[in-house]
PDB file of C-alpha atoms (C1' of nucleotides) in Angstrom:
ATOM      1  CA  MET A   1     118.472 -65.583 204.742  1.00 40.00           C
ATOM      2  CA  ALA A   2     121.606 -63.587 205.146  1.00 38.00           C
ATOM      3  CA  ALA A   3     120.711 -63.126 208.770  1.00 37.00           C
ATOM      4  CA  LEU A   4     121.197 -66.715 209.807  1.00 42.00           C
ATOM      5  CA  SER A   5     120.912 -66.637 213.546  1.00 46.00           C
ATOM      6  CA  GLN A   6     123.964 -68.651 214.368  1.00 62.00           C
ATOM      7  CA  LYS A   7     125.738 -68.401 217.641  1.00 70.00           C
ATOM      8  CA  HIS A   8     128.529 -66.195 216.428  1.00 82.00           C
ATOM      9  CA  ASP A   9     127.525 -63.787 213.723  1.00 94.00           C
ATOM     10  CA  VAL A  10     129.679 -61.221 212.000  1.00 97.00           C
ATOM     11  CA  PHE A  11     128.536 -58.353 214.184  1.00 98.00           C
ATOM     12  CA  HIS A  12     129.523 -60.208 217.291  1.00 98.00           C
ATOM     13  CA  ALA A  13     132.786 -61.452 215.813  1.00 98.00           C
ATOM     14  CA  ILE A  14     134.114 -58.020 214.936  1.00 98.00           C
ATOM     15  CA  ALA A  15     133.003 -56.441 218.180  1.00 97.00           C
ATOM     16  CA  ASP A  16     136.183 -57.520 219.910  1.00 97.00           C
ATOM     17  CA  PRO A  17     139.292 -55.407 219.203  1.00 97.00           C
ATOM     18  CA  THR A  18     141.608 -58.399 219.403  1.00 98.00           C
ATOM     19  CA  ARG A  19     139.581 -60.185 216.759  1.00 98.00           C
ATOM     20  CA  ARG A  20     139.687 -57.132 214.540  1.00 98.00           C
ATOM     21  CA  LYS A  21     143.447 -57.117 214.850  1.00 98.00           C
ATOM     22  CA  LEU A  22     143.476 -60.798 213.972  1.00 98.00           C
ATOM     23  CA  LEU A  23     141.534 -60.093 210.811  1.00 98.00           C
ATOM     24  CA  GLN A  24     143.931 -57.333 209.924  1.00 97.00           C
ATOM     25  CA  LEU A  25     146.873 -59.631 210.388  1.00 97.00           C
ATOM     26  CA  LEU A  26     145.286 -62.398 208.360  1.00 97.00           C
ATOM     27  CA  ALA A  27     144.615 -60.010 205.521  1.00 94.00           C
ATOM     28  CA  ASP A  28     148.311 -60.378 204.983  1.00 88.00           C
ATOM     29  CA  GLY A  29     148.166 -64.088 204.152  1.00 93.00           C
ATOM     30  CA  GLU A  30     148.073 -67.446 205.855  1.00 96.00           C
ATOM     31  CA  TRP A  31     149.453 -67.842 209.362  1.00 97.00           C
ATOM     32  CA  SER A  32     149.823 -70.676 211.821  1.00 98.00           C
ATOM     33  CA  VAL A  33     148.335 -70.281 215.278  1.00 98.00           C
ATOM     34  CA  THR A  34     151.723 -70.019 216.930  1.00 98.00           C
ATOM     35  CA  ALA A  35     152.927 -67.462 214.438  1.00 97.00           C
ATOM     36  CA  ILE A  36     149.813 -65.407 215.036  1.00 98.00           C
ATOM     37  CA  SER A  37     150.131 -65.696 218.792  1.00 97.00           C
ATOM     38  CA  LYS A  38     153.577 -64.186 218.749  1.00 97.00           C
ATOM     39  CA  GLN A  39     152.027 -60.953 217.542  1.00 96.00           C
ATOM     40  CA  PHE A  40     149.681 -60.738 220.520  1.00 97.00           C
ATOM     41  CA  PRO A  41     150.192 -60.206 224.234  1.00 97.00           C
ATOM     42  CA  ILE A  42     147.781 -62.991 225.153  1.00 98.00           C
ATOM     43  CA  SER A  43     148.284 -66.737 225.310  1.00 98.00           C
ATOM     44  CA  ARG A  44     148.183 -69.020 222.295  1.00 98.00           C
ATOM     45  CA  THR A  45     145.068 -70.680 223.674  1.00 98.00           C
ATOM     46  CA  ALA A  46     143.299 -67.349 223.916  1.00 98.00           C
ATOM     47  CA  VAL A  47     144.224 -66.544 220.331  1.00 98.00           C
ATOM     48  CA  SER A  48     143.011 -69.961 219.303  1.00 98.00           C
ATOM     49  CA  LYS A  49     139.633 -69.322 220.838  1.00 98.00           C
ATOM     50  CA  HIS A  50     139.305 -66.004 219.069  1.00 98.00           C
ATOM     51  CA  LEU A  51     140.153 -67.717 215.817  1.00 98.00           C
ATOM     52  CA  ARG A  52     137.449 -70.264 216.437  1.00 98.00           C
ATOM     53  CA  ILE A  53     134.897 -67.515 216.893  1.00 98.00           C
ATOM     54  CA  LEU A  54     136.053 -65.839 213.705  1.00 98.00           C
ATOM     55  CA  ALA A  55     135.818 -69.180 211.914  1.00 97.00           C
ATOM     56  CA  GLU A  56     132.294 -69.746 213.187  1.00 97.00           C
ATOM     57  CA  ALA A  57     131.350 -66.372 211.776  1.00 97.00           C
ATOM     58  CA  GLY A  58     132.960 -67.436 208.502  1.00 96.00           C
ATOM     59  CA  LEU A  59     135.490 -64.631 208.597  1.00 97.00           C
ATOM     60  CA  VAL A  60     138.499 -66.925 208.559  1.00 97.00           C
ATOM     61  CA  GLN A  61     139.149 -70.351 207.156  1.00 96.00           C
ATOM     62  CA  LYS A  62     141.468 -72.918 208.590  1.00 97.00           C
ATOM     63  CA  ARG A  63     143.654 -75.494 206.919  1.00 97.00           C
ATOM     64  CA  LYS A  64     145.638 -78.203 208.652  1.00 96.00           C
ATOM     65  CA  THR A  65     149.138 -78.826 207.376  1.00 95.00           C
ATOM     66  CA  GLY A  66     150.920 -81.443 209.388  1.00 95.00           C
ATOM     67  CA  ARG A  67     150.897 -80.387 212.976  1.00 97.00           C
ATOM     68  CA  GLU A  68     150.109 -76.821 212.073  1.00 97.00           C
ATOM     69  CA  THR A  69     146.741 -75.186 211.615  1.00 98.00           C
ATOM     70  CA  ARG A  70     146.859 -72.222 209.330  1.00 98.00           C
ATOM     71  CA  TYR A  71     144.260 -69.528 209.188  1.00 98.00           C
ATOM     72  CA  ARG A  72     143.449 -67.110 206.431  1.00 97.00           C
ATOM     73  CA  LEU A  73     140.988 -64.294 205.945  1.00 96.00           C
ATOM     74  CA  ASP A  74     137.633 -64.897 204.352  1.00 95.00           C
ATOM     75  CA  PRO A  75     136.059 -61.491 203.932  1.00 95.00           C
ATOM     76  CA  ASN A  76     132.823 -62.649 202.355  1.00 93.00           C
ATOM     77  CA  PRO A  77     130.695 -62.483 205.490  1.00 94.00           C
ATOM     78  CA  LEU A  78     131.531 -58.809 205.674  1.00 95.00           C
ATOM     79  CA  CYS A  79     129.068 -58.344 202.851  1.00 93.00           C
ATOM     80  CA  GLU A  80     126.316 -58.700 205.392  1.00 93.00           C
ATOM     81  CA  LEU A  81     127.844 -55.844 207.303  1.00 95.00           C
ATOM     82  CA  LYS A  82     128.065 -53.770 204.174  1.00 94.00           C
ATOM     83  CA  GLN A  83     124.442 -54.406 203.403  1.00 94.00           C
ATOM     84  CA  TRP A  84     123.468 -53.442 206.900  1.00 95.00           C
ATOM     85  CA  LEU A  85     125.517 -50.286 206.635  1.00 95.00           C
ATOM     86  CA  SER A  86     124.110 -49.362 203.272  1.00 93.00           C
ATOM     87  CA  PHE A  87     120.707 -48.904 204.826  1.00 94.00           C
ATOM     88  CA  TYR A  88     122.056 -46.154 207.057  1.00 94.00           C
ATOM     89  CA  GLU A  89     124.090 -44.398 204.449  1.00 90.00           C
ATOM     90  CA  GLN A  90     121.031 -42.600 203.195  1.00 87.00           C
ATOM     91  CA  PHE A  91     120.927 -40.798 206.515  1.00 87.00           C
ATOM     92  CA  TRP A  92     124.386 -39.434 206.530  1.00 79.00           C
ATOM     93  CA  GLU A  93     125.472 -38.921 202.971  1.00 65.00           C
ATOM     94  CA  ASN A  94     123.960 -35.507 202.712  1.00 60.00           C
ATOM     95  CA  LYS A  95     125.312 -34.452 206.105  1.00 56.00           C
ATOM     96  CA  LEU A  96     128.942 -35.357 205.825  1.00 50.00           C
ATOM     97  CA  ALA A  97     130.963 -33.532 203.304  1.00 46.00           C
ATOM     98  CA  MET A  98     134.144 -34.515 205.077  1.00 44.00           C
ATOM     99  CA  LEU A  99     133.832 -38.043 203.814  1.00 46.00           C
ATOM    100  CA  GLN A 100     134.655 -37.039 200.278  1.00 47.00           C
ATOM    101  CA  HIS A 101     136.798 -40.073 199.725  1.00 44.00           C
ATOM    102  CA  TYR A 102     134.273 -42.639 200.822  1.00 45.00           C
ATOM    103  CA  VAL A 103     131.428 -40.877 199.195  1.00 43.00           C
ATOM    104  CA  GLU A 104     133.353 -41.376 195.998  1.00 46.00           C
ATOM    105  CA  ILE A 105     133.237 -45.099 196.621  1.00 45.00           C
ATOM    106  CA  GLU A 106     129.518 -44.857 197.093  1.00 45.00           C
ATOM    107  CA  LYS A 107     129.196 -43.216 193.728  1.00 46.00           C
ATOM    108  CA  HIS A 108     131.031 -46.121 192.204  1.00 42.00           C
ATOM    109  CA  VAL A 109     128.757 -48.592 193.909  1.00 43.00           C
ATOM    110  CA  ALA A 110     125.747 -46.672 192.747  1.00 44.00           C
ATOM    111  CA  GLU A 111     127.005 -46.682 189.195  1.00 41.00           C
ATOM    112  CA  VAL A 112     127.722 -50.368 189.306  1.00 40.00           C
ATOM    113  CA  THR A 113     124.316 -51.050 190.759  1.00 41.00           C
ATOM    114  CA  ASP A 114     122.736 -49.144 187.948  1.00 41.00           C
ATOM    115  CA  MET A 115     124.783 -51.108 185.487  1.00 36.00           C
ATOM    116  CA  ASN A 116     123.173 -54.263 186.823  1.00 39.00           C
ATOM    117  CA  LYS A 117     120.180 -53.513 184.719  1.00 35.00           C
ATOM    118  CA  TYR A 118     122.024 -54.210 181.536  1.00 34.00           C
ATOM    119  CA  LYS A 119     124.998 -56.176 182.720  1.00 34.00           C
ATOM    120  CA  LYS A 120     126.735 -58.631 180.470  1.00 32.00           C
ATOM    121  CA  ASN A 121     128.076 -61.749 182.151  1.00 35.00           C
ATOM    122  CA  LYS A 122     131.751 -61.133 182.349  1.00 30.00           C
ATOM    123  CA  GLN A 123     132.710 -64.447 183.906  1.00 29.00           C
TER     124      GLN A 123
ATOM    125  CA  MET B   1     138.255 -37.533 216.731  1.00 42.00           C
ATOM    126  CA  ALA B   2     136.066 -40.312 215.501  1.00 39.00           C
ATOM    127  CA  ALA B   3     138.347 -42.987 216.873  1.00 37.00           C
ATOM    128  CA  LEU B   4     138.115 -42.001 220.519  1.00 41.00           C
ATOM    129  CA  SER B   5     138.758 -45.120 222.529  1.00 46.00           C
ATOM    130  CA  GLN B   6     135.709 -44.844 224.714  1.00 60.00           C
ATOM    131  CA  LYS B   7     134.101 -47.594 226.682  1.00 68.00           C
ATOM    132  CA  HIS B   8     131.380 -48.288 224.187  1.00 81.00           C
ATOM    133  CA  ASP B   9     132.520 -47.995 220.635  1.00 94.00           C
ATOM    134  CA  VAL B  10     130.480 -48.467 217.505  1.00 97.00           C
ATOM    135  CA  PHE B  11     131.589 -52.035 216.983  1.00 98.00           C
ATOM    136  CA  HIS B  12     130.459 -53.008 220.408  1.00 98.00           C
ATOM    137  CA  ALA B  13     127.242 -51.030 220.173  1.00 98.00           C
ATOM    138  CA  ILE B  14     125.991 -52.718 217.044  1.00 98.00           C
ATOM    139  CA  ALA B  15     127.014 -56.190 218.150  1.00 98.00           C
ATOM    140  CA  ASP B  16     123.756 -56.694 219.991  1.00 97.00           C
ATOM    141  CA  PRO B  17     120.713 -57.564 217.848  1.00 97.00           C
ATOM    142  CA  THR B  18     118.347 -55.627 220.099  1.00 98.00           C
ATOM    143  CA  ARG B  19     120.435 -52.504 219.681  1.00 98.00           C
ATOM    144  CA  ARG B  20     120.448 -52.958 215.923  1.00 98.00           C
ATOM    145  CA  LYS B  21     116.662 -53.149 215.988  1.00 98.00           C
ATOM    146  CA  LEU B  22     116.625 -49.997 218.078  1.00 98.00           C
ATOM    147  CA  LEU B  23     118.676 -48.190 215.478  1.00 98.00           C
ATOM    148  CA  GLN B  24     116.361 -49.409 212.779  1.00 97.00           C
ATOM    149  CA  LEU B  25     113.363 -48.137 214.669  1.00 97.00           C
ATOM    150  CA  LEU B  26     114.966 -44.781 215.361  1.00 97.00           C
ATOM    151  CA  ALA B  27     115.756 -44.360 211.705  1.00 94.00           C
ATOM    152  CA  ASP B  28     112.071 -43.659 211.493  1.00 88.00           C
ATOM    153  CA  GLY B  29     112.191 -40.549 213.621  1.00 93.00           C
ATOM    154  CA  GLU B  30     112.199 -39.472 217.235  1.00 96.00           C
ATOM    155  CA  TRP B  31     110.675 -41.727 219.881  1.00 97.00           C
ATOM    156  CA  SER B  32     110.202 -41.602 223.613  1.00 98.00           C
ATOM    157  CA  VAL B  33     111.591 -44.401 225.743  1.00 98.00           C
ATOM    158  CA  THR B  34     108.150 -45.735 226.576  1.00 98.00           C
ATOM    159  CA  ALA B  35     107.059 -45.655 222.950  1.00 97.00           C
ATOM    160  CA  ILE B  36     110.187 -47.538 221.978  1.00 98.00           C
ATOM    161  CA  SER B  37     109.754 -50.074 224.727  1.00 97.00           C
ATOM    162  CA  LYS B  38     106.324 -51.036 223.503  1.00 97.00           C
ATOM    163  CA  GLN B  39     107.965 -52.397 220.380  1.00 96.00           C
ATOM    164  CA  PHE B  40     110.220 -54.736 222.329  1.00 97.00           C
ATOM    165  CA  PRO B  41     109.621 -57.811 224.426  1.00 97.00           C
ATOM    166  CA  ILE B  42     111.964 -56.632 227.164  1.00 98.00           C
ATOM    167  CA  SER B  43     111.404 -54.176 229.985  1.00 98.00           C
ATOM    168  CA  ARG B  44     111.551 -50.438 229.587  1.00 98.00           C
ATOM    169  CA  THR B  45     114.582 -50.327 231.846  1.00 98.00           C
ATOM    170  CA  ALA B  46     116.406 -52.783 229.638  1.00 98.00           C
ATOM    171  CA  VAL B  47     115.601 -50.700 226.578  1.00 98.00           C
ATOM    172  CA  SER B  48     116.777 -47.638 228.420  1.00 98.00           C
ATOM    173  CA  LYS B  49     120.124 -49.228 229.101  1.00 98.00           C
ATOM    174  CA  HIS B  50     120.546 -50.212 225.483  1.00 98.00           C
ATOM    175  CA  LEU B  51     119.772 -46.659 224.494  1.00 98.00           C
ATOM    176  CA  ARG B  52     122.416 -45.404 226.866  1.00 98.00           C
ATOM    177  CA  ILE B  53     124.992 -47.651 225.266  1.00 98.00           C
ATOM    178  CA  LEU B  54     123.969 -46.452 221.823  1.00 98.00           C
ATOM    179  CA  ALA B  55     124.207 -42.875 223.041  1.00 97.00           C
ATOM    180  CA  GLU B  56     127.681 -43.476 224.460  1.00 96.00           C
ATOM    181  CA  ALA B  57     128.714 -44.744 221.067  1.00 97.00           C
ATOM    182  CA  GLY B  58     127.200 -41.620 219.559  1.00 96.00           C
ATOM    183  CA  LEU B  59     124.712 -43.557 217.480  1.00 97.00           C
ATOM    184  CA  VAL B  60     121.659 -41.920 219.020  1.00 97.00           C
ATOM    185  CA  GLN B  61     121.020 -38.538 220.550  1.00 96.00           C
ATOM    186  CA  LYS B  62     118.602 -37.794 223.312  1.00 96.00           C
ATOM    187  CA  ARG B  63     116.422 -34.794 223.962  1.00 97.00           C
ATOM    188  CA  LYS B  64     114.358 -34.162 227.031  1.00 96.00           C
ATOM    189  CA  THR B  65     110.903 -32.746 226.479  1.00 95.00           C
ATOM    190  CA  GLY B  66     108.997 -32.363 229.677  1.00 95.00           C
ATOM    191  CA  ARG B  67     108.944 -35.702 231.409  1.00 97.00           C
ATOM    192  CA  GLU B  68     109.803 -37.538 228.247  1.00 97.00           C
ATOM    193  CA  THR B  69     113.204 -38.379 226.860  1.00 98.00           C
ATOM    194  CA  ARG B  70     113.200 -38.754 223.145  1.00 98.00           C
ATOM    195  CA  TYR B  71     115.845 -40.519 221.164  1.00 98.00           C
ATOM    196  CA  ARG B  72     116.768 -40.203 217.534  1.00 97.00           C
ATOM    197  CA  LEU B  73     119.298 -41.801 215.243  1.00 97.00           C
ATOM    198  CA  ASP B  74     122.699 -40.264 214.682  1.00 95.00           C
ATOM    199  CA  PRO B  75     124.356 -42.292 211.955  1.00 95.00           C
ATOM    200  CA  ASN B  76     127.612 -40.377 211.915  1.00 93.00           C
ATOM    201  CA  PRO B  77     129.648 -42.826 213.994  1.00 94.00           C
ATOM    202  CA  LEU B  78     128.882 -45.458 211.405  1.00 95.00           C
ATOM    203  CA  CYS B  79     131.469 -43.758 209.261  1.00 93.00           C
ATOM    204  CA  GLU B  80     134.114 -45.418 211.367  1.00 93.00           C
ATOM    205  CA  LEU B  81     132.562 -48.747 210.507  1.00 95.00           C
ATOM    206  CA  LYS B  82     132.489 -47.864 206.868  1.00 94.00           C
ATOM    207  CA  GLN B  83     136.129 -46.917 206.909  1.00 94.00           C
ATOM    208  CA  TRP B  84     136.995 -50.173 208.617  1.00 95.00           C
ATOM    209  CA  LEU B  85     134.992 -52.088 206.062  1.00 95.00           C
ATOM    210  CA  SER B  86     136.531 -50.295 203.153  1.00 93.00           C
ATOM    211  CA  PHE B  87     139.869 -51.849 203.967  1.00 93.00           C
ATOM    212  CA  TYR B  88     138.461 -55.337 203.488  1.00 94.00           C
ATOM    213  CA  GLU B  89     136.487 -54.658 200.374  1.00 90.00           C
ATOM    214  CA  GLN B  90     139.555 -55.241 198.286  1.00 87.00           C
ATOM    215  CA  PHE B  91     139.555 -58.858 199.430  1.00 86.00           C
ATOM    216  CA  TRP B  92     136.063 -59.978 198.603  1.00 77.00           C
ATOM    217  CA  GLU B  93     136.265 -59.718 194.882  1.00 65.00           C
ATOM    218  CA  ASN B  94     133.840 -62.616 194.440  1.00 55.00           C
ATOM    219  CA  LYS B  95     130.871 -60.699 195.748  1.00 47.00           C
ATOM    220  CA  LEU B  96     131.765 -57.390 194.264  1.00 48.00           C
ATOM    221  CA  ALA B  97     133.539 -58.485 191.162  1.00 47.00           C
ATOM    222  CA  MET B  98     131.993 -55.618 189.389  1.00 43.00           C
ATOM    223  CA  LEU B  99     133.924 -53.222 191.514  1.00 45.00           C
ATOM    224  CA  GLN B 100     137.141 -54.419 189.959  1.00 43.00           C
ATOM    225  CA  HIS B 101     137.395 -51.146 188.206  1.00 39.00           C
ATOM    226  CA  TYR B 102     137.724 -49.298 191.452  1.00 42.00           C
ATOM    227  CA  VAL B 103     139.509 -52.043 193.335  1.00 39.00           C
ATOM    228  CA  GLU B 104     142.401 -51.922 190.919  1.00 40.00           C
ATOM    229  CA  ILE B 105     143.611 -48.851 192.740  1.00 37.00           C
ATOM    230  CA  GLU B 106     143.481 -50.610 196.062  1.00 40.00           C
ATOM    231  CA  LYS B 107     145.262 -53.637 194.688  1.00 39.00           C
ATOM    232  CA  HIS B 108     148.126 -51.507 193.569  1.00 34.00           C
ATOM    233  CA  VAL B 109     148.508 -50.151 197.032  1.00 34.00           C
ATOM    234  CA  ALA B 110     148.313 -53.634 198.508  1.00 38.00           C
ATOM    235  CA  GLU B 111     150.891 -55.068 196.146  1.00 35.00           C
ATOM    236  CA  VAL B 112     153.363 -52.326 196.711  1.00 30.00           C
ATOM    237  CA  THR B 113     152.938 -52.578 200.452  1.00 34.00           C
ATOM    238  CA  ASP B 114     152.980 -56.351 200.794  1.00 36.00           C
ATOM    239  CA  MET B 115     154.933 -57.437 197.793  1.00 31.00           C
ATOM    240  CA  ASN B 116     156.947 -59.992 199.735  1.00 31.00           C
ATOM    241  CA  LYS B 117     154.192 -61.689 201.582  1.00 32.00           C
ATOM    242  CA  TYR B 118     151.457 -61.544 199.005  1.00 30.00           C
ATOM    243  CA  LYS B 119     149.785 -64.893 198.560  1.00 31.00           C
ATOM    244  CA  LYS B 120     146.975 -65.746 196.250  1.00 31.00           C
ATOM    245  CA  ASN B 121     144.212 -67.771 197.896  1.00 32.00           C
ATOM    246  CA  LYS B 122     142.101 -69.307 195.226  1.00 29.00           C
ATOM    247  CA  GLN B 123     139.243 -71.512 196.256  1.00 28.00           C
TER     248      GLN B 123
ATOM    249  C1'  DA C   1      96.747 -31.576 246.210  1.00 54.22           C
ATOM    250  C1'  DT C   2      96.849 -36.034 244.739  1.00 54.22           C
ATOM    251  C1'  DT C   3      97.572 -39.323 241.443  1.00 54.22           C
ATOM    252  C1'  DT C   4      99.440 -40.957 237.286  1.00 54.22           C
ATOM    253  C1'  DT C   5     103.056 -41.118 233.868  1.00 54.22           C
ATOM    254  C1'  DA C   6     107.890 -41.145 232.258  1.00 54.22           C
ATOM    255  C1'  DT C   7     112.203 -42.001 233.403  1.00 54.22           C
ATOM    256  C1'  DG C   8     116.807 -43.288 235.405  1.00 54.22           C
ATOM    257  C1'  DA C   9     119.471 -45.206 239.226  1.00 54.22           C
ATOM    258  C1'  DA C  10     120.461 -49.147 242.022  1.00 54.22           C
ATOM    259  C1'  DA C  11     120.715 -53.688 243.489  1.00 54.22           C
ATOM    260  C1'  DC C  12     120.593 -58.064 242.007  1.00 54.22           C
ATOM    261  C1'  DC C  13     121.188 -62.367 238.986  1.00 54.22           C
ATOM    262  C1'  DA C  14     122.358 -65.819 235.372  1.00 54.22           C
ATOM    263  C1'  DA C  15     124.886 -66.388 231.446  1.00 54.22           C
ATOM    264  C1'  DA C  16     128.449 -65.146 228.323  1.00 54.22           C
ATOM    265  C1'  DT C  17     133.259 -63.380 227.640  1.00 54.22           C
ATOM    266  C1'  DA C  18     138.048 -63.176 227.682  1.00 54.22           C
ATOM    267  C1'  DG C  19     141.523 -64.727 229.775  1.00 54.22           C
ATOM    268  C1'  DT C  20     144.501 -68.274 232.319  1.00 54.22           C
ATOM    269  C1'  DT C  21     146.844 -72.927 233.325  1.00 54.22           C
ATOM    270  C1'  DT C  22     147.055 -77.796 232.733  1.00 54.22           C
ATOM    271  C1'  DC C  23     146.923 -81.894 230.081  1.00 54.22           C
ATOM    272  C1'  DG C  24     146.515 -85.175 226.078  1.00 54.22           C
ATOM    273  C1'  DT C  25     147.264 -86.047 221.178  1.00 54.22           C
ATOM    274  C1'  DT C  26     149.538 -85.700 216.948  1.00 54.22           C
ATOM    275  C1'  DT C  27     153.414 -84.580 214.079  1.00 54.22           C
ATOM    276  C1'  DT C  28     158.077 -83.354 213.402  1.00 54.22           C
ATOM    277  C1'  DT C  29     162.867 -83.554 214.605  1.00 54.22           C
ATOM    278  C1'  DG C  30     167.127 -85.258 216.621  1.00 54.22           C
TER     279       DG C  30
ATOM    280  C1'  DC D   1     162.729 -94.293 219.902  1.00 54.22           C
ATOM    281  C1'  DA D   2     162.626 -90.097 222.599  1.00 54.22           C
ATOM    282  C1'  DA D   3     162.121 -85.252 222.869  1.00 54.22           C
ATOM    283  C1'  DA D   4     160.104 -81.156 221.212  1.00 54.22           C
ATOM    284  C1'  DA D   5     156.643 -78.516 218.859  1.00 54.22           C
ATOM    285  C1'  DA D   6     151.839 -77.331 217.562  1.00 54.22           C
ATOM    286  C1'  DC D   7     147.545 -77.543 218.787  1.00 54.22           C
ATOM    287  C1'  DG D   8     142.813 -78.074 221.000  1.00 54.22           C
ATOM    288  C1'  DA D   9     139.984 -79.526 224.949  1.00 54.22           C
ATOM    289  C1'  DA D  10     138.929 -78.842 229.672  1.00 54.22           C
ATOM    290  C1'  DA D  11     138.624 -76.746 233.968  1.00 54.22           C
ATOM    291  C1'  DC D  12     138.826 -72.645 236.340  1.00 54.22           C
ATOM    292  C1'  DT D  13     138.424 -67.406 237.213  1.00 54.22           C
ATOM    293  C1'  DA D  14     137.199 -62.557 236.984  1.00 54.22           C
ATOM    294  C1'  DT D  15     134.592 -59.335 234.522  1.00 54.22           C
ATOM    295  C1'  DT D  16     130.960 -57.900 231.425  1.00 54.22           C
ATOM    296  C1'  DT D  17     126.510 -58.371 229.674  1.00 54.22           C
ATOM    297  C1'  DG D  18     121.617 -58.385 229.296  1.00 54.22           C
ATOM    298  C1'  DG D  19     118.060 -58.868 231.780  1.00 54.22           C
ATOM    299  C1'  DT D  20     115.030 -58.272 236.014  1.00 54.22           C
ATOM    300  C1'  DT D  21     112.602 -55.784 240.039  1.00 54.22           C
ATOM    301  C1'  DT D  22     112.342 -52.004 243.122  1.00 54.22           C
ATOM    302  C1'  DC D  23     112.577 -47.258 244.253  1.00 54.22           C
ATOM    303  C1'  DA D  24     113.020 -42.114 243.842  1.00 54.22           C
ATOM    304  C1'  DT D  25     112.080 -38.038 241.257  1.00 54.22           C
ATOM    305  C1'  DA D  26     110.118 -34.927 238.067  1.00 54.22           C
ATOM    306  C1'  DA D  27     106.337 -33.550 235.094  1.00 54.22           C
ATOM    307  C1'  DA D  28     101.544 -33.869 233.644  1.00 54.22           C
ATOM    308  C1'  DA D  29      96.847 -34.724 234.461  1.00 54.22           C
ATOM    309  C1'  DT D  30      92.787 -35.005 237.447  1.00 54.22           C
TER     310       DT D  30
END
DNA sequence: ATTTTATGAAACCAAATAGTTTCGTTTTTG
DNA sequence: CAAAAACGAAACTATTTGGTTTCATAAAAT
């Protein structure tokens, strides 16, 4: 269900370093294609194609405003990645003491997950 | 040390669905190339090449025993992925609304850093 | 000693990737 | 209206990818 076998999934989308940089940039807000392109050493068309791939993976959303097309981050598909990762965390959490910081996050997640059992709808 | 810019990084390694299945299989223990190949519809040589890519990314380790080469999971490089992901977790509050508690810290950082350009994208 | 098994290297191939340049369309600006 | 700006589609190219088959080598089994 989460693993819809579309042409461009999240794993593929984030495999490219340029696309990861695009995501990082778009975390900052909404940008037009030209504005984005100025931050990269490749052509506008190349950037545009990367954005299309990110959009197909659901990682960005586009909005037309006049002659501009603006893109913004949509991080939701990264949940699939997180789920995938979570499976492997059991294998490393005992090994790596150096990840103190991120292990802390895990603790939080674990606590929250436990809280699910008696959660009150807060929305 | 984790972020060595080698030819096959973690992001690239896990982009391929076959390689993800390999990792999943190897989570189960140590397997010889032939044993692994029997679980896949592709040739042994193809599996072998995938394993090499995984090994270059540090995600599996190999051990020769007699004429066999056995591979096993090494999840440590996934930490880089986790770190990458952790940056974006602040943005997907819909899915992990319950993490608000923790995310508050991150939001503070984000606001201070990006005060000028911060835009709220409600949907 | 011979054969079988396990494996990687090499050569090859089709398709996908990441990039380019060119061109047409739409919207804004002068 | 005419020119410029913003963009995507299309055609083209070089490289990478994921797969194959073939072959050589080392270890195990007969």
